[in-house]
Structure formats: structure tokens, C-alpha cells
Amino acid sequence: AQLAREGIGPLLEELRQVDPEAAERLHPADEKRILRALEVYRETGKTISAHNAETRDLPPRYDAVWIGLQFRDRADMKTLIDRRVDAMVAAGLLEEVGQLLESGLPREATALQAIGYKEFLGVLDGTATVEEAVAEVKLRSRQYAKRQLTWLRRREGTQWITWEKEPDFGTARRRSTEFIREAGLG
């Protein structure tokens, strides 16, 4: 409610007062994270920076094996993503978005902010063509895949399965099972 009344400026200033580290790290337009940081502070009395530091220092709750899938050539990943998006569109992505709206799901719902749904809202609004939406979904999907790979590469001990031109799920399943057994978890 305060955001709607006053805008993000006063909230960001409040965050600067209670958690200068988070305020410095967050982009001034990142309303969701600014609000989340203030919610954590207002509810717990702890800053989001302190909360995140405490969380990082906790021992892992579960024994886990981190497994990453990657293509030897990133162009092959791009091709697979593009084919997947084309298949989603052919299967009725635009119609699905329309049906969700017709069912009463608010446009601001988190589900409609997901890659694919968000871009096709523009088609329904008349602010984008289907071709533009498809191109945007492909771009956003490739960017998301790249962020996932970057995140996994930062995790020490990630076990990697590298695919050639096409995914090989049989080999991936076998290698994953080996990784789990070698870690004494299977």
C-alpha cells in the first residue's frame, strides 16, 4: 500500500537507513527485492543482509549431489530452447494465457510473470505480435538457461554431464545414478 501511495523512493530511503548494504546492492527499480528486504526487517527486526549471511553459514540441511547438464556447444542449447518454445506456441501457449485471464487470474499474479506467459500477455494486449512474443520468449529462455549454468558453475563439487547435439537422457540418468552412488547416497 505504501508503494502505491508514495512510490519506491521513500521505501528505498528507509532501506538505506536500516540496511545500507542491501540498499547499495539492489537496483532502485527492483521493487520486489526492496519490498522483500523491508518486509524481513519489519517482521523480524533483522536486516536481509544479516539474514542472508546467517543462511549462508548454516550447514546444509540435506546431503545432496549437484548435477549440471550442459551442451558441449552452446549453439546446440540455443537450438533446443528455440525448438521447445516453438512447440509450446504450437501447443497453444497464447490460448492458455487467455484462458488463465478468463478464469480470473489477475494479470499481476506471479504465475503470469513467468517466461512465456508474460510475453504473450503483450499479444493479448495488442502491444506485441505473436512473432515478437516468440522471439522474446526465446531470448529470455536462453538468458535464464545461461544464469542457471552460471549458478551451477559457482557451486563447488557440481558433477557435470555434457551433451553433444541432442540430449541423451538415458546416459544422463545412468551418470546421475553413478554420481549419487559414489557420494554414498543411493
XYZ file of C-alpha atoms in Angstrom:
186
model
C 0.000 0.000 0.000
C 2.835 2.379 0.832
C 4.456 1.637 -2.526
C 1.206 2.515 -4.330
C 0.809 5.729 -2.315
C 4.370 7.049 -2.264
C 6.381 5.177 -4.863
C 9.616 3.279 -4.339
C 11.723 6.323 -3.325
C 10.705 6.548 0.339
C 10.920 2.763 0.735
C 14.414 2.681 -0.725
C 15.400 5.520 1.616
C 14.044 3.538 4.586
C 16.062 0.525 3.437
C 19.184 2.727 3.221
C 18.635 3.668 6.871
C 18.191 0.128 8.208
C 20.301 -1.910 5.740
C 22.717 0.227 3.711
C 24.405 -2.910 2.334
C 21.186 -4.201 0.758
C 20.186 -0.734 -0.470
C 23.536 -0.389 -2.219
C 23.298 -3.852 -3.783
C 19.739 -3.506 -5.101
C 18.816 -1.567 -8.224
C 16.438 1.320 -7.397
C 13.872 -0.148 -9.835
C 13.920 -3.592 -8.182
C 10.719 -3.031 -6.248
C 10.169 -6.692 -5.357
C 13.538 -7.102 -3.645
C 13.380 -3.715 -1.928
C 9.946 -4.619 -0.546
C 11.164 -8.071 0.495
C 14.166 -6.590 2.325
C 11.899 -4.205 4.236
C 9.353 -6.945 4.987
C 12.089 -9.122 6.504
C 13.309 -6.214 8.617
C 9.840 -5.149 9.760
C 8.773 -8.722 10.614
C 11.988 -9.984 12.242
C 13.997 -6.936 13.257
C 16.900 -8.396 11.255
C 18.173 -6.989 8.017
C 18.027 -9.084 4.865
C 21.832 -8.805 4.715
C 22.143 -10.349 8.186
C 19.553 -12.994 7.330
C 21.396 -13.943 4.124
C 24.750 -14.111 5.956
C 23.259 -16.383 8.639
C 21.693 -18.610 5.999
C 24.988 -18.943 4.121
C 26.742 -20.015 7.331
C 24.265 -22.806 8.104
C 25.408 -26.329 7.344
C 23.493 -27.982 4.508
C 20.197 -29.443 5.674
C 20.496 -32.422 3.337
C 23.223 -34.487 1.782
C 22.953 -33.605 -1.878
C 24.649 -34.219 -5.155
C 24.603 -31.278 -7.528
C 24.346 -32.355 -11.151
C 24.589 -29.940 -14.060
C 23.581 -30.621 -17.639
C 25.340 -28.717 -20.385
C 25.897 -28.874 -24.104
C 29.417 -29.061 -25.454
C 28.442 -26.320 -27.926
C 26.164 -23.585 -26.557
C 24.595 -23.185 -30.018
C 23.059 -26.642 -29.566
C 21.446 -25.492 -26.323
C 20.067 -22.439 -28.133
C 18.610 -24.658 -30.853
C 16.940 -26.917 -28.290
C 15.450 -23.953 -26.419
C 14.146 -22.453 -29.661
C 12.515 -25.765 -30.632
C 10.950 -26.061 -27.186
C 9.469 -22.559 -27.407
C 8.119 -23.271 -30.895
C 6.493 -26.458 -29.565
C 4.922 -24.566 -26.629
C 3.463 -21.996 -29.021
C 2.181 -24.721 -31.358
C 0.589 -26.478 -28.367
C -1.453 -23.366 -27.551
C 0.557 -21.088 -25.249
C -1.371 -17.991 -26.377
C -4.688 -19.711 -25.762
C -3.519 -20.905 -22.343
C -2.624 -17.369 -21.293
C -6.037 -16.171 -22.480
C -7.799 -18.936 -20.557
C -5.904 -18.080 -17.372
C -7.048 -14.480 -17.637
C -10.619 -15.540 -18.420
C -10.595 -17.792 -15.348
C -9.988 -14.719 -13.195
C -6.244 -14.978 -12.575
C -5.036 -11.402 -12.029
C -2.553 -10.049 -14.565
C -0.160 -9.320 -11.666
C -0.184 -12.943 -10.472
C 3.272 -14.408 -10.084
C 2.340 -17.229 -12.452
C 1.717 -14.738 -15.252
C 5.161 -13.210 -14.747
C 6.855 -16.461 -15.800
C 8.796 -16.610 -19.035
C 6.330 -17.237 -21.838
C 3.198 -16.078 -20.073
C 4.458 -12.539 -19.550
C 5.432 -12.063 -23.185
C 2.139 -13.443 -24.504
C 0.168 -11.044 -22.289
C 1.520 -8.403 -24.674
C -0.017 -10.241 -27.621
C -3.401 -10.264 -25.896
C -2.999 -6.548 -25.062
C -2.106 -5.743 -28.655
C 1.314 -4.345 -27.719
C 3.226 -7.200 -29.372
C 2.793 -9.568 -32.275
C 2.990 -13.325 -31.875
C 6.334 -13.256 -33.712
C 7.705 -10.610 -31.336
C 6.492 -12.557 -28.312
C 8.050 -15.789 -29.603
C 11.383 -14.033 -30.191
C 11.251 -12.522 -26.684
C 10.405 -15.874 -25.046
C 13.340 -17.497 -26.842
C 15.687 -14.721 -25.740
C 14.500 -14.768 -22.107
C 14.687 -18.582 -22.007
C 18.279 -18.560 -23.275
C 19.211 -15.876 -20.735
C 17.624 -17.926 -17.945
C 19.479 -21.079 -19.030
C 22.745 -19.139 -19.010
C 22.046 -17.865 -15.469
C 21.317 -21.424 -14.329
C 24.619 -22.660 -15.765
C 26.492 -19.786 -14.137
C 24.865 -20.556 -10.784
C 25.765 -24.248 -11.014
C 29.357 -23.497 -12.070
C 29.796 -21.499 -8.866
C 28.744 -24.482 -6.765
C 31.807 -26.372 -5.739
C 31.567 -30.077 -6.472
C 28.904 -29.899 -9.171
C 29.018 -33.044 -11.284
C 28.628 -32.272 -14.980
C 27.011 -34.238 -17.770
C 27.891 -32.870 -21.170
C 25.636 -33.483 -24.131
C 26.541 -33.285 -27.768
C 23.989 -32.109 -30.381
C 20.936 -33.690 -28.740
C 20.066 -34.546 -25.132
C 20.815 -38.127 -24.161
C 18.500 -38.782 -21.240
C 19.481 -42.436 -20.882
C 23.130 -41.555 -20.366
C 22.179 -38.667 -18.091
C 20.094 -40.993 -15.922
C 22.913 -43.556 -15.702
C 25.579 -40.934 -14.922
C 23.331 -39.289 -12.312
C 22.831 -42.632 -10.623
C 26.610 -43.165 -10.602
C 27.191 -39.736 -9.032
C 24.613 -40.460 -6.328
C 26.081 -43.885 -5.540
C 29.654 -42.535 -5.472
C 28.502 -39.952 -2.907
C 27.076 -42.785 -0.792
C 23.529 -41.530 -1.149
C 21.910 -44.223 -3.270
